Coordinates of C-alpha atoms in Angstrom, one line a residue:
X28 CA 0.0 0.0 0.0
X29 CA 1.5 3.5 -0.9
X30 CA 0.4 6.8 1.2
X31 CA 0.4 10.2 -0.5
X32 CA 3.8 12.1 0.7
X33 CA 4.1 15.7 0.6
X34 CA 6.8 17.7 -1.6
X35 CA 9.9 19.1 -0.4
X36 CA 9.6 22.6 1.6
X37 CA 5.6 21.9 2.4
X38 CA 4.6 22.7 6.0
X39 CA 3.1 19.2 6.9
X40 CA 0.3 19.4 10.0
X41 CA 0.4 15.8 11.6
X42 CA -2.2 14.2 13.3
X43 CA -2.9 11.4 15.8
X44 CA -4.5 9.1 12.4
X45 CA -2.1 10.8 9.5
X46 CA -1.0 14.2 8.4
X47 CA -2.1 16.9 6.1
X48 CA -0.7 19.9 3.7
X49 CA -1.9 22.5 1.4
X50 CA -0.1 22.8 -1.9
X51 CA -1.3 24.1 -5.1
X52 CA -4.8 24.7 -3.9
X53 CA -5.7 21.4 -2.6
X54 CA -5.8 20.3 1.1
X55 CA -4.0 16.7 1.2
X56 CA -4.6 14.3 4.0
X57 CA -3.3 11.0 4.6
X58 CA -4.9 8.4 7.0
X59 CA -2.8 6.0 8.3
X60 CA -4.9 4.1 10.8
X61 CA -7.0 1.4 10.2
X62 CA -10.3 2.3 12.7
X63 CA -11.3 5.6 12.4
X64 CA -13.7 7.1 15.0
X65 CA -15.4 10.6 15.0
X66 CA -12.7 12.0 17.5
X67 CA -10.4 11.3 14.7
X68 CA -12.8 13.2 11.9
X69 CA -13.0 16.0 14.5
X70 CA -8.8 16.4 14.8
X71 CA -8.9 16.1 10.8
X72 CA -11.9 19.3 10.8
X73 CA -9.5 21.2 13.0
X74 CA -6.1 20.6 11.0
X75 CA -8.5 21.6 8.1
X76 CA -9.4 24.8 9.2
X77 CA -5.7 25.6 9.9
X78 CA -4.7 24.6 6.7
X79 CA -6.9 26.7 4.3
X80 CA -6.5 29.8 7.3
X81 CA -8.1 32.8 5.0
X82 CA -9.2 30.6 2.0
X83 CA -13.0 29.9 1.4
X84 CA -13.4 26.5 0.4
X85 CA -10.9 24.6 -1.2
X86 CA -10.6 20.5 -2.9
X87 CA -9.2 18.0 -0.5
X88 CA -7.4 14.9 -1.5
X89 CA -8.2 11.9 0.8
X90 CA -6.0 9.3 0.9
X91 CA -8.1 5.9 2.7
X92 CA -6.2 3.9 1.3
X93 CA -5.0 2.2 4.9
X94 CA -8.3 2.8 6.4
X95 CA -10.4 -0.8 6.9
X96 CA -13.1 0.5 8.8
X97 CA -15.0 3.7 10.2
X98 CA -17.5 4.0 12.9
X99 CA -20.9 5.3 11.4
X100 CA -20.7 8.5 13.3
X101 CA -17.2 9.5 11.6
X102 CA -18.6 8.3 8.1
X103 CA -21.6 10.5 8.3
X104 CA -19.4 13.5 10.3
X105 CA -17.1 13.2 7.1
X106 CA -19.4 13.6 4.7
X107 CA -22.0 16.7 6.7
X108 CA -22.8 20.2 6.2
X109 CA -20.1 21.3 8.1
X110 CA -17.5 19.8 5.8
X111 CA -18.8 21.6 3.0
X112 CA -18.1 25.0 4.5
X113 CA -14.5 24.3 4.5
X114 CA -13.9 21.5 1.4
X115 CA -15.4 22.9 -2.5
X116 CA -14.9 18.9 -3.4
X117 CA -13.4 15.9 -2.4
X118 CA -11.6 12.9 -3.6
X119 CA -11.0 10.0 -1.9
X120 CA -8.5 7.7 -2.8
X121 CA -9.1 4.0 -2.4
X122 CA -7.2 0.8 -2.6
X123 CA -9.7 -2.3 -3.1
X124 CA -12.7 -2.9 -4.6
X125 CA -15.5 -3.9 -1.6
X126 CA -13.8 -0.6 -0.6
X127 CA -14.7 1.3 -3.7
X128 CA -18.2 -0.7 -3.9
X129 CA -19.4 0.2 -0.2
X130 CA -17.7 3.9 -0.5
X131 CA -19.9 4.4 -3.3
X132 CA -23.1 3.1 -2.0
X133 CA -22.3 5.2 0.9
X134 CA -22.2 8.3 -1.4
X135 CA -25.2 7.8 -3.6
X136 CA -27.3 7.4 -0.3
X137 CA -25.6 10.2 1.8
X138 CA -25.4 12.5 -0.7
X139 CA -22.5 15.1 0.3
X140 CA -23.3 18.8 -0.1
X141 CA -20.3 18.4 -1.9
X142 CA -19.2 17.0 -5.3
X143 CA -17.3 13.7 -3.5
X144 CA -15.9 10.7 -6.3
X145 CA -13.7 7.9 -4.9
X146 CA -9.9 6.8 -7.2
X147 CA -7.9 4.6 -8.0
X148 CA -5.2 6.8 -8.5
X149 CA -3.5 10.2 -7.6
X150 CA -3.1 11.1 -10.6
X151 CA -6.6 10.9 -11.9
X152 CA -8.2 12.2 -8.4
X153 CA -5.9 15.5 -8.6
X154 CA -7.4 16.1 -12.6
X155 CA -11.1 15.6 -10.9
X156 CA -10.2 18.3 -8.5
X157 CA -8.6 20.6 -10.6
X158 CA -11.8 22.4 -11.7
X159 CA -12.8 23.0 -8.1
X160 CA -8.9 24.3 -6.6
X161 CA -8.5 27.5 -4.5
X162 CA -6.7 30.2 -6.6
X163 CA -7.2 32.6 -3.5
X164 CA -3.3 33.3 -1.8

């Protein structure tokens, strides 16, 4: 399993389940835990806000890839209102297949109040975001 790393020179936030960055308009967050709980959705909120500071709302890029399971309160804390004043989109970035089959059927019936797709690859998550980056300094 691979983890998103950040570049060279990036102020890097950790976390107790991961760490997060901001770099080219995008919020980046790994997870490195396998259970995640609400406290640990609540820590990720709060490194959040730090990380955009002045900024609106700006793409994250999610990386679940350790992740094997997630309490229903931080699933549906994840994906609520209050998320969407702080995240314009967001991709999440899975490994396996029951994972991309139950993160989607947890999508279509939660329905985000913001555009949220689930990857297979960095590459093709960042192009998804593009559209939606912070161009605010």
């Amino acid at each position: 399993m691979s983890v998103l790393v950040p570049p060279p020179g990036v102020e890097v936030f950790p976390w107790s389940g991961g760490r997060s960055w901001f770099h080219e308009g995008i919020v980046f967050q790994t997870i490195v835990i396998p259970r995640v709980e609400v406290d640990h959705v609540v820590e990720l909120e709060e490194v959040s806000l730090r990380l955009i500071g002045e900024r609106k709302r700006v793409p994250a890029l999610v990386d679940v890839r350790a992740v094997r399971w997630a309490s229903s309160a931080a699933r549906v804390r994840g994906g609520n209102a209050i998320q969407s004043e702080v995240r314009s989109a967001v991709a999440l970035l899975v490994e396996s297949p029951v994972t991309r089959m139950v993160g989607s059927i947890f999508i279509r019936v939660s329905s985000p109040p913001m555009p949220t797709r689930l990857f297979d690859t960095e590459g093709a998550a960042l192009a998804w975001l593009q559209p939606y980056r912070s161009v605010e300094p």
